[in-house]
Amino acid sequence: MKLIICAGPATTGKTAVLRHLIRKLQARGQKPAFLKIDVQYAEEDEQFAREFGIPTRKVYSGELCPDHCNVMVLGDALQWASSANCDVLMVETAGLCLRCSPYVDGGLGLVVLEATSGMNLPLKVGPMLSLADVAVVTKIDRISQAEREVFRARIQDVAPGVRIREVNALHGIGIDPLVARVDAQADVNGPLLLRGNPPVGTCTICVGKKEIGWQSHFGVVRALENQTFYRGE
Amino acid sequence: MIQHVTVVGGHGRSGEPDGVERVEFAMGDVVAIVGPTGSGKTTLINDIELFADANTPTGRRVLFDGVPAPMEFRDDPARNPIALITQNTTFLSDLPVAEFLETHARIRCVETQQRASVVARTLAFANELTGEPISEASRMTELSGGQTRALLIADATVVCDAPIVLLDEVENAGIHRTRALQLLRRQRKIFLFVTHDPRITLLADYRIVMQGGRIRQVLRTDETERGLASAVNRLDDVLARLRDRIREGGRITAAEMEGVA
Ligand SMILES: Nc1ncnc2c1ncn2[C@@H]1O[C@H](COP(=O)(O)OP(=O)(O)OP(=O)(O)O)[C@@H](O)[C@H]1O
Ligand SMILES: Nc1nc2c(ncn2[C@@H]2O[C@H](COP(=O)(O)OP(=O)(O)O)[C@@H](O)[C@H]2O)c(=O)[nH]1
Ligand SMILES: [Mg+2]
Ligand SMILES: [Mg+2]
Ligand SMILES: [Zn+2]
């Protein structure tokens, strides 16, 4: 089973990229399965089941960070995909906390960024970008060539080891190199490990305590004037 | 150095094949792309810039010296032989002009010690084309449509210095368009521009006529047209004078119409 984890901010074009990828992989005789992880609403699973007739699932992470949720459910998902006779599992996740990343050693990590998002975006998305294998830059049809190249430079500055692939995900232009990358990817096997280091601890906000002000929280907290410190037993 | 670029025909919006099997551009060719709104002019030059390989909606293929673009054209802007100036004149980039140009010069592989002078020359070039000058400190997003277009033309010429230049509708941005073409044509390049303008069209060696998303035909600029070019230029100069008068807040008088009315 190949594992592809596709992360990126909302509306950057993750679904649009995966749609073209699934179409092309299917045409090559591969059998993709699709898992969508989102916080509270998603319909990509229904769309892809309808459009491609492939096995799909979705999970709402609710009070958990979607990347943490991904860690929890991925083992089961790989088993599910393999019992459905699939040979590649694609996971679309909305990675919101920007401190974690959802990629797994041995799997292919794709981060989808939109070329229209401003030149500082690559600086803001942290390990979601720096730990990815490929940065897919979408919406190149909306900007000039010069701007596209400067956006590429900004990504290279933050993440020199990450391959950059520019695409127009509306028309499926630039998808072929991604297909080749998936072809070259090995199957995952053995115990799977999250790539990189997870962020410190599990914060009480992530698990649903909504009160404002560090005085209401425990564990590693942070005040405006201080760096993070530990509060509690 | 690339000697020629070939577009292998695909099809139009309704699937009807392009009217020519292939179009070949040789180094030094100046080519106009004409046709009604929506006829596929922008799409044709985008095919070239995307190194289309039967993977765009038109099914066209683009060859460089007879072979498809190598991967490094795509992966490394310093190896990209094409500079494209798009019809879009809005920048989404939130960088100051100087930082934008400096970063672009870096990824197009301008040597570190030359970058400052390249940025300065790019701005000077752009400011020859605009009414209101652009300053290094302004943010890209603050520029007007015409200023953006002027900066992109300057960037394509000075920063990219690519052997193939694609230019989408130079005339719509309110910049000094004949000056822009004069400056651009100083270097020997393959030069393709989309245009609706007779004067600019007659500067071309030949023109590609688009219709319904397909290449309808390729027309060589003939002797009759060349003979009429100077009359077309005079007409155009009159119109340019009228435009200038109006821009400056002046009134149109018989003096501006000299030679035509
Ligand atoms: N061969 C083709 N096959 C499919 N779609 C096409 C083809 N050529 C053009 N189109 C589509 O037609 C639309 C109009 O094309 P395009 O923008 O290239 O026109 P244009 O000549 O540049 O028009 P304008 O003068 O308004 O700029 C676009 O949505 C484009 O994607
Ligand atoms: N113009 C353009 N629009 C795109 C492109 N990729 C995605 N979109 C549009 O962006 C919107 C969000 O895309 P979607 O794939 O749902 O984003 P997701 O939230 O990351 O899955 C949709 O309206 C897409 O049609 C692209 O390359 N060009
Ligand atoms: Mg989606
Ligand atoms: Mg156009
Ligand atoms: Zn997290």
XYZ file of C-alpha atoms and ligand atoms in Angstrom:
556
model
C 0.000 0.000 0.000
C 1.295 3.455 -0.953
C 0.423 6.305 1.371
C -0.031 9.886 0.182
C -0.767 12.555 2.736
C -1.941 15.839 1.289
C -2.059 18.848 3.606
C -2.531 22.574 3.133
C -4.574 25.550 4.263
C -8.298 25.695 3.396
C -9.296 26.294 -0.254
C -5.752 26.065 -1.619
C -6.829 23.331 -4.048
C -6.040 20.055 -2.254
C -9.216 18.412 -3.494
C -8.721 19.782 -7.007
C -5.168 18.384 -7.161
C -6.208 14.992 -5.763
C -9.097 14.812 -8.226
C -6.665 14.982 -11.183
C -4.249 12.634 -9.471
C -6.950 10.038 -8.817
C -8.184 10.259 -12.404
C -4.699 9.698 -13.786
C -3.822 6.926 -11.329
C -7.064 5.119 -12.116
C -6.310 5.399 -15.830
C -3.021 3.615 -15.099
C -4.835 0.755 -13.422
C -4.168 1.764 -9.817
C -6.820 1.519 -7.124
C -6.903 4.551 -4.862
C -8.791 4.859 -1.578
C -9.485 8.271 -0.074
C -9.709 9.507 3.501
C -10.662 13.062 4.381
C -9.862 14.487 7.798
C -11.502 17.759 8.676
C -12.546 19.623 11.774
C -16.277 19.870 11.326
C -17.449 19.725 7.742
C -16.330 17.951 4.580
C -17.954 16.396 1.543
C -14.946 15.378 -0.534
C -15.558 11.728 0.407
C -19.030 11.791 -1.153
C -17.778 13.663 -4.247
C -14.942 11.223 -4.909
C -17.086 8.162 -4.259
C -19.561 9.521 -6.816
C -17.014 10.679 -9.394
C -14.614 7.745 -9.280
C -16.465 4.910 -7.565
C -13.579 4.450 -5.120
C -13.778 3.568 -1.405
C -13.834 6.801 0.638
C -14.126 7.721 4.313
C -14.166 10.887 6.368
C -13.321 11.671 9.974
C -14.222 14.820 11.855
C -11.456 15.661 14.286
C -13.809 17.861 16.317
C -11.944 18.902 19.441
C -8.619 17.399 18.418
C -6.112 19.059 16.128
C -6.620 17.387 12.695
C -2.953 16.382 12.549
C -3.215 14.651 15.948
C -6.420 13.021 14.789
C -4.597 11.805 11.679
C -2.005 10.110 13.911
C -4.775 8.361 15.834
C -6.766 7.026 12.878
C -4.175 6.352 10.170
C -3.331 2.801 11.274
C -6.968 1.745 11.020
C -7.331 3.580 7.708
C -4.463 1.670 6.085
C -6.097 -1.598 7.138
C -9.442 -0.417 5.807
C -7.916 0.518 2.428
C -6.113 -2.769 2.135
C -9.213 -4.786 3.008
C -10.962 -2.850 0.203
C -8.245 -4.143 -2.188
C -6.775 -0.710 -2.807
C -3.112 -0.055 -3.488
C -2.794 3.623 -2.649
C -4.361 5.507 0.260
C -4.766 9.254 -0.196
C -5.408 11.342 2.875
C -6.575 14.949 2.598
C -6.154 16.861 5.829
C -6.645 20.465 6.782
C -3.678 20.756 9.200
C -4.774 23.754 11.220
C -2.436 24.144 14.154
C 0.608 24.890 11.926
C 2.948 23.436 14.529
C 2.466 19.793 13.658
C 2.700 18.115 10.320
C 0.752 15.063 9.234
C 3.431 13.328 7.149
C 4.589 9.809 7.857
C 8.019 8.304 7.182
C 7.781 6.091 4.114
C 4.694 7.912 2.804
C 4.590 10.761 0.282
C 3.936 14.143 1.889
C 2.314 16.783 -0.357
C 1.672 20.296 0.846
C -0.670 22.326 -1.356
C -0.090 26.084 -1.357
C -1.863 28.610 -3.548
C 0.231 31.032 -5.566
C -2.312 33.736 -4.764
C -1.785 33.610 -1.014
C 0.884 36.258 -0.620
C 4.655 36.076 -0.370
C 4.787 35.477 3.360
C 2.684 32.330 3.407
C 5.678 29.974 3.053
C 7.083 31.552 6.222
C 3.876 30.918 8.124
C 3.061 27.282 7.566
C 6.031 25.772 9.431
C 6.561 22.000 9.355
C 3.551 21.501 7.067
C 5.896 22.869 4.383
C 9.386 22.078 5.628
C 8.667 18.379 6.293
C 6.792 17.770 3.027
C 8.360 15.970 0.062
C 6.649 18.089 -2.575
C 5.104 21.554 -2.425
C 2.326 21.766 -4.986
C 1.709 25.397 -5.951
C -1.811 25.858 -7.350
C -3.623 28.721 -9.110
C -0.660 29.657 -11.293
C -3.246 30.753 -13.867
C -4.127 33.680 -11.598
C -0.714 35.346 -11.368
C 2.090 36.530 -13.613
C 5.130 34.424 -14.419
C 7.372 36.804 -12.462
C 5.198 36.487 -9.383
C 5.094 32.713 -9.717
C 8.888 32.589 -9.799
C 9.248 34.882 -6.811
C 6.784 32.671 -4.900
C 8.988 29.692 -5.795
C 12.033 31.530 -4.437
C 10.193 32.270 -1.185
C 9.389 28.570 -0.755
C 12.974 27.545 -1.548
C 14.265 30.011 1.039
C 12.248 28.329 3.821
C 12.343 24.742 2.580
C 15.349 24.175 0.323
C 14.900 20.398 0.202
C 11.263 20.391 -0.865
C 10.490 19.809 -4.576
C 8.204 22.448 -6.032
C 5.548 21.585 -8.616
C 3.431 24.361 -10.097
C -0.038 23.397 -11.300
C -3.285 24.754 -12.622
C -5.589 22.427 -10.729
C -8.668 23.663 -12.590
C -7.409 22.284 -15.907
C -5.088 19.627 -14.511
C -1.980 21.251 -16.002
C 1.290 20.197 -14.332
C -0.159 17.064 -12.701
C 1.931 14.530 -14.701
C 5.131 15.030 -12.664
C 3.087 14.286 -9.529
C 1.818 11.057 -11.091
C 5.431 10.089 -11.827
C 6.329 10.851 -8.209
C 3.525 8.598 -6.945
C 4.689 5.851 -9.336
C 8.171 6.054 -7.867
C 6.894 5.903 -4.279
C 7.483 2.650 -2.342
C 4.805 0.882 -0.300
C 4.656 1.621 3.419
C 5.276 -1.268 5.738
C 6.277 -2.009 9.286
C 5.511 0.280 12.221
C 4.807 3.790 10.937
C 6.331 6.866 12.483
C 5.253 10.465 12.288
C 7.870 12.523 10.441
C 9.588 15.158 12.561
C 8.904 15.960 16.177
C 5.390 16.553 17.417
C 5.003 19.870 19.262
C 5.294 20.057 23.027
C 2.594 18.313 24.991
C -1.130 18.434 24.432
C -2.581 21.786 25.274
C -5.843 22.263 27.085
C -7.126 24.580 24.352
C -6.742 21.880 21.739
C -8.879 19.572 23.801
C -11.679 22.071 24.118
C -11.235 24.357 27.132
C -12.335 27.674 25.693
C -11.702 30.126 28.535
C -9.493 33.069 27.509
C -6.338 33.726 29.529
C -3.560 31.401 30.620
C -4.890 31.462 34.184
C -7.596 29.030 33.066
C -5.176 26.524 31.479
C -2.706 23.924 32.642
C 0.376 22.299 31.232
C 2.715 24.322 29.075
C 1.147 27.798 28.921
C 2.262 31.187 27.768
C 1.617 34.737 28.970
C 1.962 37.854 26.824
C 5.096 39.048 28.636
C 6.762 35.652 29.126
C 7.964 32.732 27.135
C 6.144 29.465 27.621
C 6.223 28.006 31.121
C 4.747 25.054 32.921
C 1.702 25.406 35.122
C 0.232 22.533 37.151
C 1.328 19.495 39.062
C 21.073 28.647 -27.267
C 17.660 27.751 -28.659
C 17.356 28.200 -32.429
C 13.711 27.430 -33.047
C 10.468 26.696 -31.239
C 7.676 24.626 -32.772
C 4.006 24.549 -31.865
C 2.497 21.253 -33.017
C -1.190 21.858 -33.732
C -3.954 20.634 -31.420
C -7.606 21.578 -31.605
C -10.030 24.391 -30.870
C -12.840 24.532 -28.329
C -15.176 22.384 -30.389
C -12.475 19.809 -31.181
C -11.847 21.006 -34.726
C -8.096 20.697 -35.450
C -5.842 23.744 -35.724
C -5.685 25.027 -39.319
C -1.963 24.321 -39.567
C -0.100 21.168 -38.633
C 2.678 23.126 -36.987
C 4.034 26.644 -36.648
C 7.756 27.124 -36.387
C 9.354 30.198 -34.823
C 13.008 30.852 -35.650
C 15.331 32.980 -33.532
C 14.715 36.616 -34.463
C 11.112 36.110 -35.607
C 8.577 38.717 -34.594
C 5.073 37.267 -34.560
C 1.669 38.764 -33.830
C -1.280 36.747 -32.518
C -4.629 38.235 -33.504
C -8.295 37.280 -33.309
C -11.577 38.284 -31.637
C -12.058 38.352 -27.876
C -12.257 34.845 -26.521
C -10.698 33.286 -29.628
C -7.837 31.645 -27.742
C -4.925 34.091 -28.110
C -3.959 34.006 -24.451
C -4.438 30.257 -24.409
C -1.949 29.841 -27.270
C 0.829 31.783 -25.560
C 0.054 30.041 -22.268
C 0.542 26.712 -24.067
C 4.035 27.860 -25.018
C 4.861 29.109 -21.546
C 3.554 25.911 -19.922
C 5.673 23.786 -22.322
C 2.429 22.082 -23.364
C 2.877 18.430 -24.187
C -0.649 17.383 -25.141
C -1.566 18.015 -21.500
C -3.471 21.305 -21.787
C -7.091 21.741 -22.984
C -5.868 22.463 -26.550
C -3.862 19.249 -26.985
C -0.992 21.274 -28.512
C 2.663 20.352 -28.082
C 5.607 22.687 -27.912
C 9.082 21.639 -29.012
C 12.392 23.380 -28.432
C 14.848 22.647 -31.221
C 12.610 19.712 -32.101
C 12.262 18.092 -28.677
C 9.908 18.557 -25.700
C 11.076 20.885 -22.908
C 13.488 19.214 -20.508
C 12.378 19.072 -16.857
C 14.923 21.702 -15.790
C 13.053 24.396 -17.759
C 10.256 23.822 -15.264
C 12.332 23.232 -12.153
C 14.776 26.063 -12.443
C 13.672 29.546 -13.503
C 17.312 30.324 -14.316
C 17.076 27.764 -17.149
C 13.639 28.878 -18.348
C 14.044 30.281 -21.891
C 10.694 32.072 -21.776
C 9.583 35.358 -20.320
C 5.811 35.836 -20.357
C 4.047 39.082 -19.661
C 0.460 38.183 -18.908
C -2.728 40.059 -19.544
C -3.371 40.097 -15.768
C -2.277 43.411 -14.442
C -2.969 42.931 -10.772
C -0.278 41.798 -8.412
C -1.234 39.778 -5.396
C 2.265 39.972 -4.018
C 2.706 41.937 -0.823
C 6.403 42.774 -1.319
C 8.043 46.150 -1.933
C 9.066 46.619 -5.597
C 12.826 46.453 -4.908
C 12.564 43.240 -2.872
C 10.362 41.635 -5.515
C 12.818 42.446 -8.311
C 15.819 41.456 -6.209
C 14.233 38.063 -5.407
C 13.290 37.521 -9.027
C 16.839 38.389 -10.137
C 18.173 35.892 -7.591
C 16.042 32.979 -8.827
C 16.749 33.913 -12.473
C 20.410 33.591 -11.468
C 21.658 37.146 -11.765
C 25.059 37.281 -9.979
C 24.883 38.723 -6.451
C 27.109 41.706 -7.181
C 25.036 42.685 -10.245
C 21.629 42.492 -8.627
C 21.443 46.061 -7.350
C 22.240 47.428 -10.782
C 19.752 45.068 -12.445
C 17.029 46.296 -10.088
C 17.928 49.914 -10.836
C 17.972 49.326 -14.606
C 14.624 47.501 -14.447
C 13.022 50.428 -12.661
C 14.533 52.943 -15.075
C 13.226 50.895 -18.031
C 9.746 50.663 -16.485
C 9.687 54.374 -15.809
C 10.339 55.109 -19.480
C 6.972 53.489 -20.183
C 4.721 54.878 -17.475
C 3.183 58.251 -16.833
C 3.648 58.314 -13.076
C 7.013 56.888 -11.974
C 7.335 53.764 -9.842
C 9.540 54.010 -6.752
C 11.550 51.130 -5.248
C 9.766 51.490 -1.960
C 6.198 51.210 -3.265
C 4.517 47.893 -2.656
C 3.724 45.740 -5.678
C 0.048 45.732 -4.739
C -0.125 49.544 -4.845
C 0.885 49.830 -8.501
C -1.701 50.791 -11.106
C -2.499 48.456 -13.998
C -0.238 50.410 -16.371
C 2.601 50.626 -13.866
C 2.396 46.892 -13.217
C 2.473 46.159 -16.922
C 5.452 48.463 -17.428
C 7.300 46.799 -14.560
C 6.598 43.324 -15.952
C 7.873 44.309 -19.406
C 11.006 45.726 -17.817
C 11.389 42.634 -15.643
C 11.072 40.329 -18.664
C 13.712 42.294 -20.549
C 16.267 43.165 -17.875
C 15.845 40.498 -15.174
C 14.858 37.498 -17.295
C 16.719 38.413 -20.472
C 15.160 35.264 -21.981
C 15.510 34.303 -25.660
C 11.729 33.951 -26.065
C 9.399 36.758 -25.038
C 5.615 36.384 -24.986
C 3.594 39.505 -24.505
C -0.164 39.555 -24.014
C -1.838 42.771 -25.205
C 0.679 45.499 -24.661
C -1.785 48.161 -25.789
C -4.408 47.859 -23.111
C -2.432 49.115 -20.183
C -2.127 52.799 -21.067
C 1.655 52.589 -21.316
C 3.796 53.935 -24.144
C 3.367 50.884 -26.367
C 5.454 51.774 -29.400
C 8.291 52.766 -27.064
C 7.886 49.422 -25.255
C 8.208 47.482 -28.495
C 11.182 49.545 -29.652
C 12.986 48.843 -26.398
C 12.082 45.152 -26.467
C 13.106 44.659 -30.083
C 16.632 45.911 -29.533
C 17.640 42.342 -28.722
C 17.434 39.372 -31.034
C 14.783 37.094 -29.640
C 11.754 35.115 -30.663
C 9.107 37.640 -29.956
C 5.359 36.821 -29.871
C 2.740 39.362 -28.992
C -0.992 39.209 -28.746
C -2.488 42.355 -30.170
C -5.579 44.067 -31.548
C -3.544 47.012 -32.824
C -2.831 47.507 -36.574
C 0.413 49.397 -36.059
C 1.822 46.734 -33.774
C 0.588 43.942 -36.053
C 2.464 45.413 -39.014
C 5.702 45.280 -37.017
C 5.467 41.487 -37.155
C 6.975 39.219 -39.810
C 3.769 37.212 -39.787
C 0.619 36.801 -37.730
C -1.306 33.879 -36.332
C -5.063 34.287 -36.660
C -7.125 32.642 -33.899
C -10.813 31.729 -33.957
C -12.954 29.537 -31.700
C -9.901 28.462 -29.708
C -8.068 27.181 -32.799
C -5.306 28.490 -35.027
C -7.190 29.455 -38.179
C -4.252 30.464 -40.347
C -0.823 32.017 -40.470
C -0.549 35.209 -42.559
C 2.769 36.637 -43.674
C 2.910 40.446 -43.677
C 2.891 41.186 -47.419
C 4.347 43.946 -49.573
C 1.091 45.902 -49.744
C 0.822 45.911 -45.966
C 4.444 46.934 -45.547
C 3.869 49.760 -48.012
C 0.906 50.972 -45.963
C 2.690 50.748 -42.615
C 3.880 54.353 -42.585
C 0.348 55.629 -43.314
C -0.967 53.449 -40.492
C 1.723 54.894 -38.215
C 0.706 58.456 -39.089
C -2.910 57.681 -38.267
C -1.813 56.100 -35.047
C 0.356 59.092 -34.154
C -2.662 61.357 -34.562
C -4.675 59.157 -32.230
C -1.780 59.072 -29.760
C -1.665 62.882 -29.771
C -5.392 63.013 -29.109
C -4.991 60.609 -26.215
C -2.181 62.675 -24.756
C -4.189 65.884 -25.010
C -7.101 64.293 -23.197
C -4.855 62.786 -20.510
C -3.272 66.172 -19.845
C -6.678 67.746 -19.381
C -6.453 69.644 -22.660
C -8.975 70.153 -25.450
C -8.909 68.695 -28.908
C -8.421 71.195 -31.698
C -7.957 71.005 -35.447
C -4.181 71.215 -34.861
C -4.050 67.676 -33.440
C -5.997 66.347 -36.407
C -3.478 67.595 -38.944
C -2.949 65.124 -41.735
C -6.258 63.255 -41.354
C -9.099 65.742 -41.227
N -8.338 25.075 -27.906
C -9.090 25.286 -26.826
N -9.729 24.255 -26.221
C -10.480 24.475 -25.115
N -10.666 25.689 -24.541
C -10.064 26.747 -25.105
C -9.260 26.597 -26.266
N -8.780 27.826 -26.619
C -9.291 28.693 -25.713
N -10.065 28.051 -24.802
C -10.805 28.685 -23.679
O -11.528 29.780 -24.184
C -11.533 30.880 -23.287
C -11.067 32.157 -23.967
O -9.728 31.988 -24.458
P -8.596 33.114 -24.287
O -8.621 33.716 -22.930
O -7.318 32.492 -24.742
O -9.087 34.189 -25.356
P -8.381 35.539 -25.863
O -8.323 35.460 -27.336
O -7.107 35.761 -25.150
O -9.465 36.628 -25.463
P -9.256 38.199 -25.031
O -9.024 38.962 -26.299
O -10.547 38.531 -24.393
O -8.094 38.252 -24.085
C -10.662 30.445 -22.119
O -11.504 30.019 -21.060
C -9.851 29.277 -22.652
O -9.516 28.357 -21.612
N -8.115 29.327 -10.910
C -7.816 28.236 -10.183
N -8.672 27.819 -9.231
C -8.350 26.722 -8.518
C -7.136 26.017 -8.729
N -7.097 24.999 -7.832
C -8.235 25.054 -7.117
N -9.014 26.085 -7.529
C -10.316 26.494 -6.986
O -10.142 26.827 -5.616
C -11.285 26.442 -4.870
C -10.902 25.553 -3.699
O -10.366 24.337 -4.177
P -10.437 22.987 -3.344
O -9.738 21.935 -4.140
O -11.824 22.699 -2.902
O -9.548 23.391 -2.066
P -9.243 22.565 -0.701
O -10.048 23.222 0.357
O -7.774 22.802 -0.484
O -9.574 21.139 -0.954
C -12.214 25.740 -5.855
O -13.173 26.688 -6.265
C -11.304 25.347 -6.986
O -11.983 25.255 -8.215
C -6.234 26.492 -9.750
O -5.136 25.955 -10.001
N -6.642 27.600 -10.440
Mg -10.860 19.864 0.028
Mg -6.490 37.162 -23.734
Zn -1.432 20.100 16.389
